[in-house]
Short mmCIF file of C-alpha atoms and ligand atoms in Angstrom, two decimals:
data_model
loop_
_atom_site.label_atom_id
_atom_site.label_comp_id
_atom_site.label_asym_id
_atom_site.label_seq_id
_atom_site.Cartn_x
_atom_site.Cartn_y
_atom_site.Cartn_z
CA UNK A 17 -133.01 20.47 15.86
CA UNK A 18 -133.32 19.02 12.51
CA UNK A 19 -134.65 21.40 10.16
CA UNK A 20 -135.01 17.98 7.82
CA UNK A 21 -137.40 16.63 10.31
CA UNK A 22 -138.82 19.58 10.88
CA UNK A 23 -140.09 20.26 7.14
CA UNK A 24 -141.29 16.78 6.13
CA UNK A 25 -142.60 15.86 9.12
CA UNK A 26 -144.62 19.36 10.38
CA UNK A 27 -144.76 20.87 6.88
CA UNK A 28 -145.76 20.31 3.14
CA UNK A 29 -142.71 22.15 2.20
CA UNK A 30 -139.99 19.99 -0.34
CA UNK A 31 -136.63 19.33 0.44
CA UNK A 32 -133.65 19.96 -1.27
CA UNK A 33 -130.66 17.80 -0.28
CA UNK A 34 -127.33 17.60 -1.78
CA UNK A 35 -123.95 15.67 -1.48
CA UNK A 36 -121.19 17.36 -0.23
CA UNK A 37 -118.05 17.15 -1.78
CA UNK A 38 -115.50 13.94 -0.22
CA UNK A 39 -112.47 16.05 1.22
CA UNK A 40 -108.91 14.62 1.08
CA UNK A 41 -106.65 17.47 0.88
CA UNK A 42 -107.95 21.22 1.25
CA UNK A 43 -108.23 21.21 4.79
CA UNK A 44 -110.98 23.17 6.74
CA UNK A 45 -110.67 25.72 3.90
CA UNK A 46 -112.37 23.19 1.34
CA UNK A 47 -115.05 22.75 4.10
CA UNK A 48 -115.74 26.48 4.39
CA UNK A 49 -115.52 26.84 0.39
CA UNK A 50 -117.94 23.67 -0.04
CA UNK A 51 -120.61 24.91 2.40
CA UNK A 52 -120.44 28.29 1.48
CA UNK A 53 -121.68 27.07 -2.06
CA UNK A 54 -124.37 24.73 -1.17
CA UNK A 55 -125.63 26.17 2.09
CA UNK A 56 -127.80 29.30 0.16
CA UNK A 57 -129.91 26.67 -1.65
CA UNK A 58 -129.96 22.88 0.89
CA UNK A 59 -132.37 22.05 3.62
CA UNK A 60 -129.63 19.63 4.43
CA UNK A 61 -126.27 18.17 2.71
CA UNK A 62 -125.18 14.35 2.54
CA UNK A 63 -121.81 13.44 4.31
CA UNK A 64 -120.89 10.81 2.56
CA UNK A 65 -118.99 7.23 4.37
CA UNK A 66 -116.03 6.65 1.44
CA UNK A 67 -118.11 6.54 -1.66
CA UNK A 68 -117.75 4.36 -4.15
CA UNK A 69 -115.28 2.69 -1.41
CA UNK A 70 -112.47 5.35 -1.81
CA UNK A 71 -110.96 6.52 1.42
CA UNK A 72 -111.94 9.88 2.59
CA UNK A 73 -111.79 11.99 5.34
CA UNK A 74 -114.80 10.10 7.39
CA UNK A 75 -118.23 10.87 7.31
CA UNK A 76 -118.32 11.66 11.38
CA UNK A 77 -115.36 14.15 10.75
CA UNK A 78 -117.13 15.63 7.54
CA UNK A 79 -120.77 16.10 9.26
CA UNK A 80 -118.67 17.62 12.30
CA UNK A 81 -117.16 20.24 9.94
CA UNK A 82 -119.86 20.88 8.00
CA UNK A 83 -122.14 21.62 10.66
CA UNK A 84 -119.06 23.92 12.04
CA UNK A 85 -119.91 25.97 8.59
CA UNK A 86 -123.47 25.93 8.80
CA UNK A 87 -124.73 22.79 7.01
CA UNK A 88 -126.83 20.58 8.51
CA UNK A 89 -125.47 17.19 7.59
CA UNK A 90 -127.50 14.31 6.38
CA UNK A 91 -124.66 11.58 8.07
CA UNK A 92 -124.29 8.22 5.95
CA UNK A 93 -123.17 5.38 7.27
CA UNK A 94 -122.40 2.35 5.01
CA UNK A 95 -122.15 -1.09 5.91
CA UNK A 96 -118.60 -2.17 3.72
CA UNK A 97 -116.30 -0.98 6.59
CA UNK A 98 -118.09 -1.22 9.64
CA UNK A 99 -118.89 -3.67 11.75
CA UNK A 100 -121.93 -3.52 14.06
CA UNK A 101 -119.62 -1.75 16.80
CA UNK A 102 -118.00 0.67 14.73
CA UNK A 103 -121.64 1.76 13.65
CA UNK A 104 -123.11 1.96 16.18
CA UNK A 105 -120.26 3.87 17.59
CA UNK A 106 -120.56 6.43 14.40
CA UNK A 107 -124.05 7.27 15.52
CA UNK A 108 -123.31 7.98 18.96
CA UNK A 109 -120.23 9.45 18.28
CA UNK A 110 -122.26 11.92 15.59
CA UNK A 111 -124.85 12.08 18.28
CA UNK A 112 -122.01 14.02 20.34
CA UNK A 113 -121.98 16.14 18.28
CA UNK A 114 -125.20 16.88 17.59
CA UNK A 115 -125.63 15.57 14.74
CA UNK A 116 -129.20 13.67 14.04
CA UNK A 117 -129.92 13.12 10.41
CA UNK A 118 -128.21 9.48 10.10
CA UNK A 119 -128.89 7.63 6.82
CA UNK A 120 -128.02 4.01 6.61
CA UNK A 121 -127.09 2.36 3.51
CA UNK A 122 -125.66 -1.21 2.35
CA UNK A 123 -122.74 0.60 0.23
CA UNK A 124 -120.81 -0.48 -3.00
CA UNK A 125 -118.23 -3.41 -2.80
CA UNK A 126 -114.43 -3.21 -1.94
CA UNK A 127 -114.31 -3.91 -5.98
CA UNK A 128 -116.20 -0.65 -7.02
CA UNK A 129 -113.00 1.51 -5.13
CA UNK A 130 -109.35 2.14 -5.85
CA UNK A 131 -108.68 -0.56 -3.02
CA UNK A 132 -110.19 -3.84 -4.00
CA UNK A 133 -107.82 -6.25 -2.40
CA UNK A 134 -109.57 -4.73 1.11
CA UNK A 135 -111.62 -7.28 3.15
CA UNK A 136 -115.34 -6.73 3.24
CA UNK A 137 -117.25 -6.17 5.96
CA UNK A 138 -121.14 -6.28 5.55
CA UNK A 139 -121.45 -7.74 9.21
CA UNK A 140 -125.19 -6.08 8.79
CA UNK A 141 -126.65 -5.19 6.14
CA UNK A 142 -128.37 -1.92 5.06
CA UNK A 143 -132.10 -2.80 6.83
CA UNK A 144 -130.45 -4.28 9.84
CA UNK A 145 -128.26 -1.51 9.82
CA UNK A 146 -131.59 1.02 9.80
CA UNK A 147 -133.15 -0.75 12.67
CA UNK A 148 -130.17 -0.84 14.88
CA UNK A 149 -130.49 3.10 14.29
CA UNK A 150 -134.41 3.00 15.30
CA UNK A 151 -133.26 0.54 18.42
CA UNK A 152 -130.67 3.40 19.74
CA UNK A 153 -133.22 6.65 19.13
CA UNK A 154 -135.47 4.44 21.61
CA UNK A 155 -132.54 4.10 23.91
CA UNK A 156 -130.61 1.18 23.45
CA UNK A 157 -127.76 -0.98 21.90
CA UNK A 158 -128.19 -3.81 19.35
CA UNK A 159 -127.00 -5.71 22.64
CA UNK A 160 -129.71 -4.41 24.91
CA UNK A 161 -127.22 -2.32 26.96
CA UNK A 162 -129.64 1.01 27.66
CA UNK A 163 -128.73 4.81 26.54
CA UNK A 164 -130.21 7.43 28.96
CA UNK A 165 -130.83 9.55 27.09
CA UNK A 166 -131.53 7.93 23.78
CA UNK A 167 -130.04 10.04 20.66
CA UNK A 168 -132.82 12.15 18.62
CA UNK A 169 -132.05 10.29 15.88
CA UNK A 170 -133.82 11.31 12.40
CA UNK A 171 -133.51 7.94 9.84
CA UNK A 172 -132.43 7.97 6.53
CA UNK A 173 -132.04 5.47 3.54
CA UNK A 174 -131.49 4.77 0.06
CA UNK A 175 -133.13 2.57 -2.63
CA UNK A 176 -132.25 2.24 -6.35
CA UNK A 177 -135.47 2.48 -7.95
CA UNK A 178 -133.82 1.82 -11.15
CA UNK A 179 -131.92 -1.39 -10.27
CA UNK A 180 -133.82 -4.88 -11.48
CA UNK A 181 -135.64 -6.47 -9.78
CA UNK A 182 -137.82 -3.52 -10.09
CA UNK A 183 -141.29 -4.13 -8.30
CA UNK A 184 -139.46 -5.49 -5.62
CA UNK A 185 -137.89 -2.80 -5.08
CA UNK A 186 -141.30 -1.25 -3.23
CA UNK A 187 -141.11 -4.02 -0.98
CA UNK A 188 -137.61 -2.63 0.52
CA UNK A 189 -139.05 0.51 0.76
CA UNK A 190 -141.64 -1.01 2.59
CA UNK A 191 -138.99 -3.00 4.72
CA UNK A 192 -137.16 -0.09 5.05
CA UNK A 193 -139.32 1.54 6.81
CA UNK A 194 -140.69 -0.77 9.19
CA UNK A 195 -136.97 -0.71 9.99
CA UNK A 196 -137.27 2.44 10.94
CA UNK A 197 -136.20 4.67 7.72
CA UNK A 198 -138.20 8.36 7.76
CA UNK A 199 -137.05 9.21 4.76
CA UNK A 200 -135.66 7.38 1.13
CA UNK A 201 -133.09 9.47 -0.85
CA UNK A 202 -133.01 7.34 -4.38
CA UNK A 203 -130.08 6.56 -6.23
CA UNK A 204 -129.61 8.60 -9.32
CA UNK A 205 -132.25 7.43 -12.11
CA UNK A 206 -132.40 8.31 -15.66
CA UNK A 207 -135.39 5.85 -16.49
CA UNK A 208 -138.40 8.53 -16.01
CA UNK A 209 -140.37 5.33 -16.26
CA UNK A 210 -139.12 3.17 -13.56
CA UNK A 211 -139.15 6.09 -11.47
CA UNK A 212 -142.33 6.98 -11.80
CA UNK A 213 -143.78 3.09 -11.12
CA UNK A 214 -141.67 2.87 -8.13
CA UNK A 215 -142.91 5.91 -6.59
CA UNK A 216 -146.60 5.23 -7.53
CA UNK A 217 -145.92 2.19 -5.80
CA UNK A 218 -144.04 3.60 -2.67
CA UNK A 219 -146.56 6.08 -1.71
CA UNK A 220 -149.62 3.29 -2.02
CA UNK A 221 -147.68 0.66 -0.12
CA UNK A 222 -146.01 3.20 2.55
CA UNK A 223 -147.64 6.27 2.26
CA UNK A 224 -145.58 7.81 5.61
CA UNK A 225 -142.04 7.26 4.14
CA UNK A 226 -140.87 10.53 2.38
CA UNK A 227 -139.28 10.09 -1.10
CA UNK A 228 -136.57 12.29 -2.65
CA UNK A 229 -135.31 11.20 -6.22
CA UNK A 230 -131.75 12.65 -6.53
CA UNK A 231 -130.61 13.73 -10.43
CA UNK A 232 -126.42 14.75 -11.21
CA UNK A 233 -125.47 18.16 -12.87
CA UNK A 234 -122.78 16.32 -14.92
CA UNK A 235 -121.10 18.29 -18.19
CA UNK A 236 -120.93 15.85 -21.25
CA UNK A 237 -122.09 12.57 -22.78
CA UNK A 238 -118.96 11.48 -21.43
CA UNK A 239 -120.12 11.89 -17.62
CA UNK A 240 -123.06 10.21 -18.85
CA UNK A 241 -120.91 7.15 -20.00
CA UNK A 242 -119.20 7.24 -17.36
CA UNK A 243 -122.14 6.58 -14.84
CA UNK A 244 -123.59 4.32 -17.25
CA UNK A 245 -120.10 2.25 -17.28
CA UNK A 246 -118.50 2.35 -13.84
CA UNK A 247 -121.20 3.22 -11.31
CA UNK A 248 -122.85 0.06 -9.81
CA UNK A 249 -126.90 0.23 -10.28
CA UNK A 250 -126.98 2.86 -12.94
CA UNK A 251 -127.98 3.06 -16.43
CA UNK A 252 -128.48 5.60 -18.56
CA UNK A 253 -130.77 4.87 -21.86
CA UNK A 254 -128.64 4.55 -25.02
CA UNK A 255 -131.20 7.30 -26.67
CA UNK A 256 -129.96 10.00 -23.74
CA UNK A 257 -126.87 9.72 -24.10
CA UNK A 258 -127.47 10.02 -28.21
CA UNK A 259 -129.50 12.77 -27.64
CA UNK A 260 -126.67 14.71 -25.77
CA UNK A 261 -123.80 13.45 -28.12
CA UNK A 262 -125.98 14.95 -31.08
CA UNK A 263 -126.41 18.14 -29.67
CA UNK A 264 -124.44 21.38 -30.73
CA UNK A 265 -124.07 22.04 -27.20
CA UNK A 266 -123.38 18.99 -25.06
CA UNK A 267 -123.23 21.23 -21.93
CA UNK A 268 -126.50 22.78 -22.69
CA UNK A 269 -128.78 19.69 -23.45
CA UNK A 270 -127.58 17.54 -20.88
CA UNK A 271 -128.44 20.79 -18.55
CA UNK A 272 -132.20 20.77 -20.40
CA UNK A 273 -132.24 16.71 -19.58
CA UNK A 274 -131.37 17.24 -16.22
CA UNK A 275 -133.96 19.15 -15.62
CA UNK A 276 -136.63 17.68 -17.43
CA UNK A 277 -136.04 14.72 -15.48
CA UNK A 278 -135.80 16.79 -11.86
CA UNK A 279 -138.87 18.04 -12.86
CA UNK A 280 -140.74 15.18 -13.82
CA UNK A 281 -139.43 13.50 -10.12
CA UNK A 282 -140.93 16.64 -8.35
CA UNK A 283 -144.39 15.83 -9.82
CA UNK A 284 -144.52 12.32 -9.28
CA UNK A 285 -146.98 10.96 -5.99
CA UNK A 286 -144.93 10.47 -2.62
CA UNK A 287 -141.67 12.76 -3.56
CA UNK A 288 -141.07 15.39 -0.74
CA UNK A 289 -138.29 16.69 -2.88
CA UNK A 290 -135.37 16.32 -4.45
CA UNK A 291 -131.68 15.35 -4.09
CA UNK A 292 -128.65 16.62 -6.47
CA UNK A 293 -125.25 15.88 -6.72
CA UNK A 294 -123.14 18.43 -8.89
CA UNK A 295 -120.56 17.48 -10.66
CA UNK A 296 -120.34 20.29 -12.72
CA UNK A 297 -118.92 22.30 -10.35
CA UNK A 298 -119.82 25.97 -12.19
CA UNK A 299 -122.73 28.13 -11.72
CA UNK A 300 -124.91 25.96 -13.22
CA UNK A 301 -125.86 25.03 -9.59
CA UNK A 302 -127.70 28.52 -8.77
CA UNK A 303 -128.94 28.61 -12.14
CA UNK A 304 -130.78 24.98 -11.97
CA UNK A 305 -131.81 25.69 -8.35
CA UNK A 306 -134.15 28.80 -9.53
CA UNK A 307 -135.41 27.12 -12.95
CA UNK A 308 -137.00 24.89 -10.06
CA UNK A 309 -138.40 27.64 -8.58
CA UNK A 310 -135.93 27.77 -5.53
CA UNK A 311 -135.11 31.08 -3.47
CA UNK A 312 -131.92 31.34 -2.19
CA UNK A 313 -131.10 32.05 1.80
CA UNK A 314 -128.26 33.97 2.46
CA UNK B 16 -121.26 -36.38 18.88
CA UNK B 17 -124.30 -34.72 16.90
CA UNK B 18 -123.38 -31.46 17.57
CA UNK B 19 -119.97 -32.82 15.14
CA UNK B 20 -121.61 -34.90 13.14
CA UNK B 21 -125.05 -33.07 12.21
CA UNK B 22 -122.79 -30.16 10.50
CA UNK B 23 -120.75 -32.98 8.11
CA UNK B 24 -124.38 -34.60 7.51
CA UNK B 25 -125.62 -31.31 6.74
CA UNK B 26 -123.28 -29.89 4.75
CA UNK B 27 -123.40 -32.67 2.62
CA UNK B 28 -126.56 -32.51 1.71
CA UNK B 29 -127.02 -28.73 1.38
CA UNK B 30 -123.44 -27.12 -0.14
CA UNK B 31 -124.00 -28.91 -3.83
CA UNK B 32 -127.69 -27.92 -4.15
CA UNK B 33 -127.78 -24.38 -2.51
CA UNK B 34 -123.92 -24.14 -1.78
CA UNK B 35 -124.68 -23.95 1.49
CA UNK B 36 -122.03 -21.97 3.62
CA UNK B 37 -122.54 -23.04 7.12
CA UNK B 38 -124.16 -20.10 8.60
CA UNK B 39 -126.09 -21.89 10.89
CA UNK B 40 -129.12 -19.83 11.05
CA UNK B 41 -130.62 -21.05 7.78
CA UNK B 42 -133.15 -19.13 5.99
CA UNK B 43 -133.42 -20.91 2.81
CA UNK B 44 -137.21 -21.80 2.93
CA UNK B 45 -138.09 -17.73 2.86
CA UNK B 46 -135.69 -16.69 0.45
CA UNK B 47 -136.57 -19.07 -2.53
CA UNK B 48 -134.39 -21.63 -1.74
CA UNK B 49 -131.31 -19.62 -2.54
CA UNK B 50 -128.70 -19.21 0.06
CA UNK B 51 -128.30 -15.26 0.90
CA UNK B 52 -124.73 -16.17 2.09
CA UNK B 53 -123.57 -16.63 -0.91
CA UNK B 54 -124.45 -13.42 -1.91
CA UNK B 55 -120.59 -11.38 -1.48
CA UNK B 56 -122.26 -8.87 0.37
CA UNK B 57 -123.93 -11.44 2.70
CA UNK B 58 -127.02 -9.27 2.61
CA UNK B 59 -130.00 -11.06 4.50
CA UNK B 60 -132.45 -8.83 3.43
CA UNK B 61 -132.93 -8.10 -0.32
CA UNK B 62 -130.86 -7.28 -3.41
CA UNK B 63 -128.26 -3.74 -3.15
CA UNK B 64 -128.50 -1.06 -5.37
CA UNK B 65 -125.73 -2.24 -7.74
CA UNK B 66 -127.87 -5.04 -9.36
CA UNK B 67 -126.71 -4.72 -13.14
CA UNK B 68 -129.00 -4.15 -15.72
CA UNK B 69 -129.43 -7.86 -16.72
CA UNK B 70 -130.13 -8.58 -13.59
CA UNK B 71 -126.36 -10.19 -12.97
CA UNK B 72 -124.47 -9.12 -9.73
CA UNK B 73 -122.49 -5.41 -8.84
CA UNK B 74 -119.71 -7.96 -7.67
CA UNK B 75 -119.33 -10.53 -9.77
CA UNK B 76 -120.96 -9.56 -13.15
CA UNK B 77 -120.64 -13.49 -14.34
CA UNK B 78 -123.32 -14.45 -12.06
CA UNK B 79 -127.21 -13.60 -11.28
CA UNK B 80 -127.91 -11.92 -8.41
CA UNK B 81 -128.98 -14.28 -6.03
CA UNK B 82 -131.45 -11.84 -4.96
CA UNK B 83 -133.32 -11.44 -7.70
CA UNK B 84 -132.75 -15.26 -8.59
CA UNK B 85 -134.72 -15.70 -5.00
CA UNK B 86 -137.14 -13.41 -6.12
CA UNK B 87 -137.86 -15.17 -8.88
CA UNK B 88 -137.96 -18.38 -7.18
CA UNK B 89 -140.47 -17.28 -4.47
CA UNK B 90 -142.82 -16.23 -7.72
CA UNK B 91 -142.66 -19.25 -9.78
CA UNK B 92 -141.68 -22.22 -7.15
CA UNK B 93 -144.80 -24.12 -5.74
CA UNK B 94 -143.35 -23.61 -1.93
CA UNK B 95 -145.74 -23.48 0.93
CA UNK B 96 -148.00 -20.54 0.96
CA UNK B 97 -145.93 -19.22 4.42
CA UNK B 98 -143.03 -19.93 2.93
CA UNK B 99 -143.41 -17.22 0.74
CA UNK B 100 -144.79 -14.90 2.77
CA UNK B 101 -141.68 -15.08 5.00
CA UNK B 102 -140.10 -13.39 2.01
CA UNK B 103 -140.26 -10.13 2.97
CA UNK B 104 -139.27 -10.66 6.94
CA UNK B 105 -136.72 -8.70 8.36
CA UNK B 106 -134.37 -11.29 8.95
CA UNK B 107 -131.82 -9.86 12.00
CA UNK B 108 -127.97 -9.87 11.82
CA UNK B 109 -126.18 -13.38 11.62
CA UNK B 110 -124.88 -14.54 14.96
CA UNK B 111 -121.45 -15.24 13.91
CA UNK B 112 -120.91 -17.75 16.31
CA UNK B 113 -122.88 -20.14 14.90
CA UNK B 114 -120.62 -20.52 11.98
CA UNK B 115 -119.98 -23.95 11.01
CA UNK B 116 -122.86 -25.29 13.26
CA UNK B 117 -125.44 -27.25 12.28
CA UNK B 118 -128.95 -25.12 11.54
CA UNK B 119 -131.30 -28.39 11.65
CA UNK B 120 -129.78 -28.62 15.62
CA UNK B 121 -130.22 -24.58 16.17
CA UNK B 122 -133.49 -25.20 14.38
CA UNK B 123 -134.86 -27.09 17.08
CA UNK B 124 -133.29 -25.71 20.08
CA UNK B 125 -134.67 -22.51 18.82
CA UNK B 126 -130.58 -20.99 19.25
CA UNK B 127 -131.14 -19.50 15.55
CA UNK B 128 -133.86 -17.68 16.75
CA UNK B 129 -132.34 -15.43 19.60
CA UNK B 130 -131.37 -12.37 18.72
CA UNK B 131 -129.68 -9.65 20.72
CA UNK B 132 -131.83 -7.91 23.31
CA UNK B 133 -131.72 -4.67 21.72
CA UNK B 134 -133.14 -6.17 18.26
CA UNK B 135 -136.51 -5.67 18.50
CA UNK B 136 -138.77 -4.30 15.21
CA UNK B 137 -141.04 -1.03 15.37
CA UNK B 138 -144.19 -3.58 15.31
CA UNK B 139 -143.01 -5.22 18.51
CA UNK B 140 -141.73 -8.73 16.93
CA UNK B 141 -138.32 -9.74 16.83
S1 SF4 C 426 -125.94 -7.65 -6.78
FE1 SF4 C 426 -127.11 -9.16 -5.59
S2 SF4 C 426 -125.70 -10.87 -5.20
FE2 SF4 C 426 -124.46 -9.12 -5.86
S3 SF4 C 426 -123.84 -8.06 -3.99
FE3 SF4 C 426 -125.74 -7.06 -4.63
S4 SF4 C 426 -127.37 -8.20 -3.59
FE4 SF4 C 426 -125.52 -9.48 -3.44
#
């Protein structure tokens, strides 16, 4: 059962959702130590499908091993490195395992990753990717041939609300989810503004689709450069970054900004809560978790 | 003899306009007149997330998205009215065997218009 489902589709509770942590070396022991951190304070955890297009261990494996340690996994599947077969073969093979929170996303180019001579694959893209997802939870193929019975699947996607060209990007949410997308994590956005009009805009158009803006617990200006320079679709305002660079405590402010902006997401119309990726990796994690008001499960 | 010659004709006319790239299942008219295959993610159905800030492309950041160049196209072009509306249709995955075939022939056989029995959309259409 997907607790997930459970809460934004039964309740008026928010969700908190996370990324977990690619694993390369570390073994099971690095699974354990990941979910051990996150599990107290996430509805559910994204295993991700080589972000960024770096190899990792794979996101079937990683959902498997989370859920092993008591996540519930949030399974992505990006379209780079798939074909249609090898997707839909993810989602069945994840359905094995019971595994049912798939979220289906176009994905960065070979060129964004530490491999760029790679071939591309983008057989399907991100929406046809989401509705070959819907077409298997209501028991079949892409190619017709039937599944008895179908996988419970619960869909995911993602949007960039801060990516140009911005008012279109409510009509993807829109096409998202007549794909078949329950749910829209959103990329990381440091544009209060463009957030706000594209949710505004999200819950008018498609009032059913549930929204969670995502934020990063990063340490410096220089993480804040560094998004701003080498991570496709985001920018971060010139005045931030000043604004952290200025301060006598880099670690602090950018902490403050963080939350200001998680805070400002949580209010806006359509957001059913709220998505964060640490890169901090200290105890700032428990710390921002109740300054939102969160309560811990142990 | 059409089936060969229709792709040369065709290809002819369309690669130095729209740089046409064969994919025989052409959906210029709904996308502003801009060829989607030419975007390097061959996405069929809108713009990724990496769209740069200027509006240029995650992939090659010399060159406008063609996504949001269709966008703006579908605005400010005078195409037909249903033209534009088709803007937003979700278009289903290529059938890469019609590669290198001629469109205007699948076009009127209706071939670019089947679409694997299990693609069906949560409205009913196809
Ligand atoms: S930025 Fe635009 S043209 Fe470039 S890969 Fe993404 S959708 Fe295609």
């Amino acid at each position: 059962m997907s607790v997930l489902r459970e809460k934004l589709e039964h309740t008026d509770d928010l969700v908190f959702t996370a990324e977990f942590p690619s694993i390369d070396g570390g073994g099971m022991a690095a699974v354990e130590k990941n979910a051990a951190r996150l599990a107290p304070w996430f509805d559910a955890v994204n295993a991700t499908d080589n972000p960024a297009a770096h190899a990792h261990a794979s996101n079937t494996t990683t959902a498997i091993a989370m859920k092993m340690h008591g996540l519930e996994p949030i399974m992505q599947i990006v379209c780079r490195d798939k074909n249609r077969l090898a997707i839909q073969s993810d989602m069945m093979g994840a359905s094995l395992h019971g595994i049912t929170n798939i979220s289906l996303l176009t994905g960065d180019d070979v060129t964004a990753g530490d491999e760029p001579q790679a071939r591309r694959v983008f057989d399907v893209d991100g929406i046809q990717a989401i509705n070959i997802a819907r077409g298997m939870a209501t028991g079949s193929y892409l190619s017709g041939r039937k599944i008895d019975p179908a996988p419970d699947f619960y869909i995911g996607a993602v949007e960039n609300a801060g990516a140009p060209p911005f008012d279109y990007r409510i009509q993807r949410a829109l096409k998202k989810y007549r794909a078949g997308a329950n749910f829209l994590q959103l990329q990381i956005c440091y544009h209060p503004d463009r957030l706000e009009a594209f949710c505004k805009g999200a819950a008018e158009l498609v009032p059913d689709l549930k929204l969670i803006p995502a934020v990063a617990l990063v340490k410096s200006a220089k993480s804040l450069n560094f998004m701003n320079d080498k991570i496709a679709g985001i920018d971060v305002p010139a005045a931030s970054i000043a604004r952290i660079q200025s301060a006598s405590d880099q670690r602090e402010e950018v902490y403050q900004l963080t939350l200001e902006l998680a805070k400002h997401a949580l209010s806006l119309p359509g957001v059913r809560g709220l998505h964060i990726t640490d890169f901090r990796h200290d105890d700032s994690l428990a710390q921002f978790m109740s300054d939102l008001a969160r309560v811990p499960s142990y | 003899m059409l089936k060969k010659l229709l792709p040369l004709v065709e290809h002819a006319l369309k690669a130095p306009v729209w740089d046409c790239r064969m994919c025989g299942q052409c959906v210029l008219h709904s996308t502003g007149m801009t060829c989607p295959m030419t975007c390097p993610k061959t996405l069929r159905n809108g713009p990724c997330g990496g769209v740069r800030e200027n509006g240029n492309c995650e992939v090659k950041p010399e060159m406008k998205c063609i996504w949001v160049k269709a966008y703006d196209r579908t605005i400010s072009l005078p195409l037909p009215k249903v033209w534009k509306e088709h803007y937003n249709d979700i278009r289903p995955p290529v059938d890469m065997r019609l590669e290198g075939s001629s469109s205007w022939i699948n076009l009127v056989t209706k071939r670019d218009q089947q679409t694997p029995a299990g693609w069906s959309l949560k409205d009913g259409s196809h």
